[in-house]
Short mmCIF file of C-alpha atoms and ligand atoms in Angstrom, two decimals:
data_model
loop_
_atom_site.label_atom_id
_atom_site.label_comp_id
_atom_site.label_asym_id
_atom_site.label_seq_id
_atom_site.Cartn_x
_atom_site.Cartn_y
_atom_site.Cartn_z
CA MET A 1 102.60 83.86 89.01
CA GLY A 2 106.62 83.53 90.45
CA ALA A 3 107.10 84.16 93.93
CA ILE A 4 108.73 87.97 92.85
CA ALA A 5 105.31 88.73 91.16
CA ALA A 6 103.76 87.68 94.54
CA GLY A 7 106.23 89.87 96.75
CA LEU A 8 105.42 92.45 94.75
CA GLN A 9 102.18 93.00 94.11
CA ALA A 10 101.68 91.99 98.16
CA CYS A 11 103.86 95.08 98.42
CA HIS A 12 102.05 97.06 96.23
CA GLU A 13 98.70 95.72 98.87
CA ARG A 14 100.63 97.51 101.73
CA ILE A 15 101.32 100.32 100.43
CA GLU A 16 97.67 100.79 99.35
CA LYS A 17 96.63 99.67 102.84
CA ALA A 18 98.67 102.23 104.51
CA CYS A 19 97.73 105.45 102.12
CA ALA A 20 94.24 104.32 102.99
CA GLN A 21 94.85 105.20 106.74
CA ALA A 22 96.53 107.87 106.23
CA GLY A 23 94.15 109.56 103.71
CA ARG A 24 97.08 109.62 101.12
CA ALA A 25 96.64 108.20 97.22
CA SER A 26 98.36 105.23 96.68
CA SER A 27 100.23 107.62 93.70
CA SER A 28 101.88 110.24 96.32
CA VAL A 29 104.52 106.75 97.12
CA ARG A 30 106.67 105.15 94.74
CA LEU A 31 108.15 101.72 95.63
CA LEU A 32 111.73 101.51 95.19
CA ALA A 33 113.09 97.56 94.32
CA VAL A 34 116.24 96.72 96.66
CA SER A 35 117.49 94.41 94.56
CA LYS A 36 121.22 94.23 96.16
CA THR A 37 123.30 90.98 96.37
CA PHE A 38 119.86 89.01 93.81
CA PRO A 39 120.70 88.31 90.61
CA ALA A 40 120.35 89.77 87.61
CA ARG A 41 117.78 87.24 86.85
CA ALA A 42 115.78 88.47 89.46
CA ILE A 43 115.25 92.19 88.73
CA ARG A 44 114.55 90.99 85.59
CA ASP A 45 111.44 88.82 86.87
CA ALA A 46 110.42 92.01 88.96
CA TRP A 47 110.58 94.16 85.47
CA GLN A 48 108.03 92.18 83.64
CA ALA A 49 105.46 92.32 86.64
CA GLY A 50 106.11 95.82 86.02
CA GLN A 51 108.61 97.12 88.86
CA ARG A 52 110.91 100.22 87.18
CA ALA A 53 113.42 102.13 89.70
CA PHE A 54 115.93 99.74 91.34
CA GLY A 55 118.03 100.01 94.83
CA GLU A 56 121.61 98.94 94.50
CA SER A 57 124.68 98.75 97.82
CA TYR A 58 127.35 97.69 96.58
CA LEU A 59 128.81 99.25 93.70
CA GLN A 60 130.86 96.39 91.65
CA GLU A 61 127.87 93.96 92.15
CA ALA A 62 125.70 97.36 90.79
CA LEU A 63 128.00 96.89 87.69
CA ASP A 64 127.53 93.37 86.51
CA LYS A 65 124.07 93.58 87.19
CA MET A 66 123.75 96.96 84.70
CA VAL A 67 125.55 95.03 81.93
CA ASP A 68 123.42 91.86 82.14
CA LEU A 69 120.29 94.46 81.66
CA ALA A 70 121.54 97.77 80.11
CA ASP A 71 118.46 96.43 77.56
CA LEU A 72 115.77 96.84 80.06
CA GLY A 73 116.27 100.59 80.53
CA ALA A 74 115.78 100.77 84.14
CA GLU A 75 116.31 103.05 86.67
CA TRP A 76 118.77 102.77 89.46
CA HIS A 77 119.21 103.98 92.49
CA PHE A 78 122.55 104.23 94.58
CA ILE A 79 121.72 103.87 98.53
CA GLY A 80 124.58 102.21 100.19
CA PRO A 81 127.43 104.33 101.55
CA ILE A 82 129.35 106.44 99.14
CA GLN A 83 133.81 105.67 99.14
CA SER A 84 135.24 109.20 98.23
CA ASN A 85 136.76 107.33 95.03
CA LYS A 86 133.91 105.83 93.91
CA THR A 87 132.35 108.42 92.98
CA ARG A 88 132.73 108.80 89.04
CA PRO A 89 131.24 105.41 88.20
CA ILE A 90 128.71 105.81 90.72
CA ALA A 91 127.97 109.64 89.02
CA THR A 92 128.14 107.85 84.88
CA HIS A 93 125.91 104.32 86.58
CA PHE A 94 122.74 105.91 88.24
CA ASP A 95 120.05 108.32 87.90
CA TRP A 96 119.66 108.53 92.03
CA VAL A 97 121.82 108.59 95.41
CA HIS A 98 120.17 107.96 98.50
CA GLY A 99 123.52 108.37 100.88
CA ILE A 100 124.76 111.86 100.22
CA ASP A 101 125.86 113.30 104.09
CA ARG A 102 129.01 115.49 103.05
CA LEU A 103 129.33 118.09 100.37
CA LYS A 104 133.10 117.04 99.23
CA VAL A 105 131.15 113.98 98.25
CA ALA A 106 128.68 115.88 96.77
CA GLN A 107 131.06 117.87 94.92
CA ARG A 108 132.79 114.86 93.54
CA LEU A 109 129.56 113.75 92.29
CA SER A 110 128.54 116.54 90.68
CA GLU A 111 131.98 116.60 89.01
CA ALA A 112 132.03 113.10 87.66
CA ARG A 113 128.08 113.20 85.69
CA PRO A 114 128.43 113.31 82.47
CA PRO A 115 127.85 116.05 80.96
CA ALA A 116 124.92 114.67 78.77
CA SER A 117 123.46 113.03 81.68
CA PRO A 118 120.34 114.72 82.84
CA PRO A 119 121.26 116.00 86.30
CA LEU A 120 121.63 113.15 89.46
CA GLN A 121 119.02 113.09 91.75
CA VAL A 122 119.72 113.18 95.14
CA LEU A 123 118.94 112.90 98.70
CA ILE A 124 120.75 114.00 101.93
CA GLN A 125 121.10 110.68 104.62
CA VAL A 126 120.33 112.06 108.11
CA ASN A 127 121.13 110.07 111.40
CA VAL A 128 117.94 110.30 112.84
CA SER A 129 118.01 107.70 115.58
CA GLY A 130 121.97 109.45 116.23
CA GLU A 131 123.60 106.07 116.28
CA SER A 132 127.21 106.83 115.92
CA SER A 133 128.27 103.39 113.41
CA LYS A 134 125.27 105.28 110.83
CA SER A 135 126.41 107.01 108.72
CA GLY A 136 124.11 110.35 107.53
CA ILE A 137 124.24 113.36 108.49
CA ALA A 138 122.42 114.50 112.52
CA PRO A 139 119.47 116.33 112.90
CA GLY A 140 120.35 119.19 114.31
CA GLU A 141 118.54 120.94 111.65
CA ALA A 142 120.51 124.06 111.60
CA LEU A 143 123.38 121.77 109.70
CA ALA A 144 121.34 119.62 107.13
CA LEU A 145 120.10 123.13 106.06
CA ASP A 146 123.07 123.78 105.44
CA LEU A 147 124.64 121.01 103.67
CA ALA A 148 121.16 121.31 100.69
CA ARG A 149 121.56 125.23 100.75
CA ALA A 150 125.13 123.85 99.77
CA VAL A 151 124.29 121.07 97.28
CA ARG A 152 121.85 122.56 95.47
CA THR A 153 124.33 124.84 94.30
CA LEU A 154 126.01 122.46 92.64
CA PRO A 155 125.58 122.21 88.53
CA HIS A 156 125.10 118.72 87.70
CA LEU A 157 122.67 117.55 90.96
CA CYS A 158 119.19 117.75 91.61
CA LEU A 159 118.70 117.43 95.52
CA ARG A 160 115.49 116.52 95.95
CA GLY A 161 114.68 115.94 99.16
CA PHE A 162 116.11 113.46 102.08
CA MET A 163 116.77 109.83 103.40
CA THR A 164 116.76 108.01 106.55
CA ILE A 165 117.86 104.57 107.84
CA PRO A 166 116.54 104.92 111.31
CA ARG A 167 117.36 101.80 113.87
CA PRO A 168 114.72 98.97 113.90
CA SER A 169 112.39 98.71 116.66
CA PRO A 170 109.54 96.71 116.69
CA ASP A 171 107.27 99.47 117.99
CA LEU A 172 105.19 101.48 115.17
CA ALA A 173 105.19 104.53 117.81
CA VAL A 174 109.34 104.99 118.14
CA GLN A 175 109.13 104.14 114.40
CA ARG A 176 106.39 107.11 113.71
CA ALA A 177 109.10 109.40 115.84
CA GLN A 178 112.03 108.93 114.20
CA PHE A 179 110.15 109.02 110.48
CA ARG A 180 108.61 112.32 111.88
CA VAL A 181 112.39 113.57 112.04
CA LEU A 182 113.43 113.38 108.09
CA ALA A 183 109.60 114.87 107.95
CA ASP A 184 109.80 117.52 110.40
CA LEU A 185 112.64 118.42 108.20
CA LEU A 186 111.61 118.30 105.08
CA ALA A 187 108.92 120.94 106.02
CA GLN A 188 111.65 123.07 107.31
CA ALA A 189 113.40 123.10 104.14
CA ARG A 190 110.65 124.27 102.69
CA LEU A 191 110.00 126.75 104.54
CA ALA A 192 113.11 128.14 103.38
CA GLY A 193 112.22 128.02 100.58
CA MET A 194 113.79 124.32 98.83
CA ASP A 195 112.10 123.33 96.26
CA LEU A 196 112.10 119.00 97.60
CA ASP A 197 109.68 117.42 97.00
CA THR A 198 111.26 113.45 97.88
CA LEU A 199 111.61 111.59 101.74
CA SER A 200 113.07 108.28 101.02
CA MET A 201 111.70 106.25 104.61
CA GLY A 202 110.52 103.23 105.27
CA MET A 203 111.49 100.00 104.79
CA SER A 204 110.33 95.68 104.63
CA ASP A 205 109.54 96.32 108.24
CA ASP A 206 108.53 99.49 108.55
CA LEU A 207 106.96 101.33 105.69
CA GLU A 208 103.29 101.34 107.11
CA ALA A 209 105.10 103.96 109.67
CA ALA A 210 107.07 105.36 107.05
CA ILE A 211 103.60 106.18 104.96
CA LEU A 212 101.65 107.41 108.05
CA GLU A 213 104.83 109.73 108.78
CA GLY A 214 104.49 111.21 104.55
CA THR A 215 107.20 108.77 102.94
CA THR A 216 107.17 109.65 99.17
CA LEU A 217 109.84 106.43 98.28
CA VAL A 218 110.08 103.68 100.18
CA ARG A 219 112.90 101.33 100.08
CA VAL A 220 111.58 97.23 99.75
CA GLY A 221 113.90 93.99 99.67
CA THR A 222 113.19 91.44 101.90
CA ALA A 223 109.76 91.80 101.21
CA ILE A 224 109.94 91.37 97.63
CA PHE A 225 112.98 89.15 96.64
CA GLY A 226 112.87 87.31 99.71
CA ALA A 227 115.59 87.03 102.53
CA ARG A 228 119.09 87.96 101.40
CA THR A 229 122.49 85.27 103.00
CA TYR A 230 124.61 89.14 103.48
CA PRO A 231 123.26 92.29 104.19
C1 PLP B 301 119.20 96.39 102.34
C2 PLP B 301 118.28 97.93 101.85
C3 PLP B 301 116.92 98.28 102.09
C4 PLP B 301 116.03 97.12 101.82
O1 PLP B 301 115.66 96.70 103.29
P1 PLP B 301 114.62 95.26 103.68
O2 PLP B 301 114.69 95.45 104.85
O3 PLP B 301 114.80 94.34 102.60
O4 PLP B 301 113.27 96.23 102.48
C5 PLP B 301 116.84 99.85 102.23
N1 PLP B 301 117.44 100.76 102.52
C6 PLP B 301 118.78 100.38 102.45
C7 PLP B 301 119.07 101.58 101.93
C8 PLP B 301 119.50 99.16 102.96
O5 PLP B 301 120.63 99.12 102.86
#
């Protein structure tokens, strides 16, 4: 077995174990393989090992790989910060966008989504750690719910839920507390009548904590593809 297939298998085992501990079905957690900085052939190896959804953070790098990999029909998630002058290529080439943090960007993505494509699946990014350097809307519930309501009115987007990148911590309790903020927000949105089903939280170092707090999509790079030479 190649290194990437082995990384994927180890990841699925971690997901299954954490799901068992949380009393959840392992099918309730999707694995997004974060392939940023890795070449197209690494994605092809992961595809051959059964992986179908890939996350990219750098637009031009992603577009170049998509050309090489057009034959696969992979599901592409844009997980990087969104510059408002890049909304058209993002809306054209991706299936999902995780980093919506202001209405303007959501409006531009909706306007730029090709009408023949299915709605772009989107997540609102929430800054659960309150770090000013990180992108994402502040977790104050009212603001996040207002943004969610507004995004739900846009015709070519489908709001699926929330995403977060918490401050890294080695402490499971701290990891869980940060993820719980996002899980609570999803619960509030549902109580307010929004039919959202996705929590994008958990990465290589904290996916167990995210699973214990109800994540439905873990974004894993290093544990599948190995260490990156740039972020
Ligand atoms: C790079 C990245 C990941 C993957 O991180 P790992 O620690 O390598 O698993 C997940 N989410 C986002 C938004 C990223 O930018």
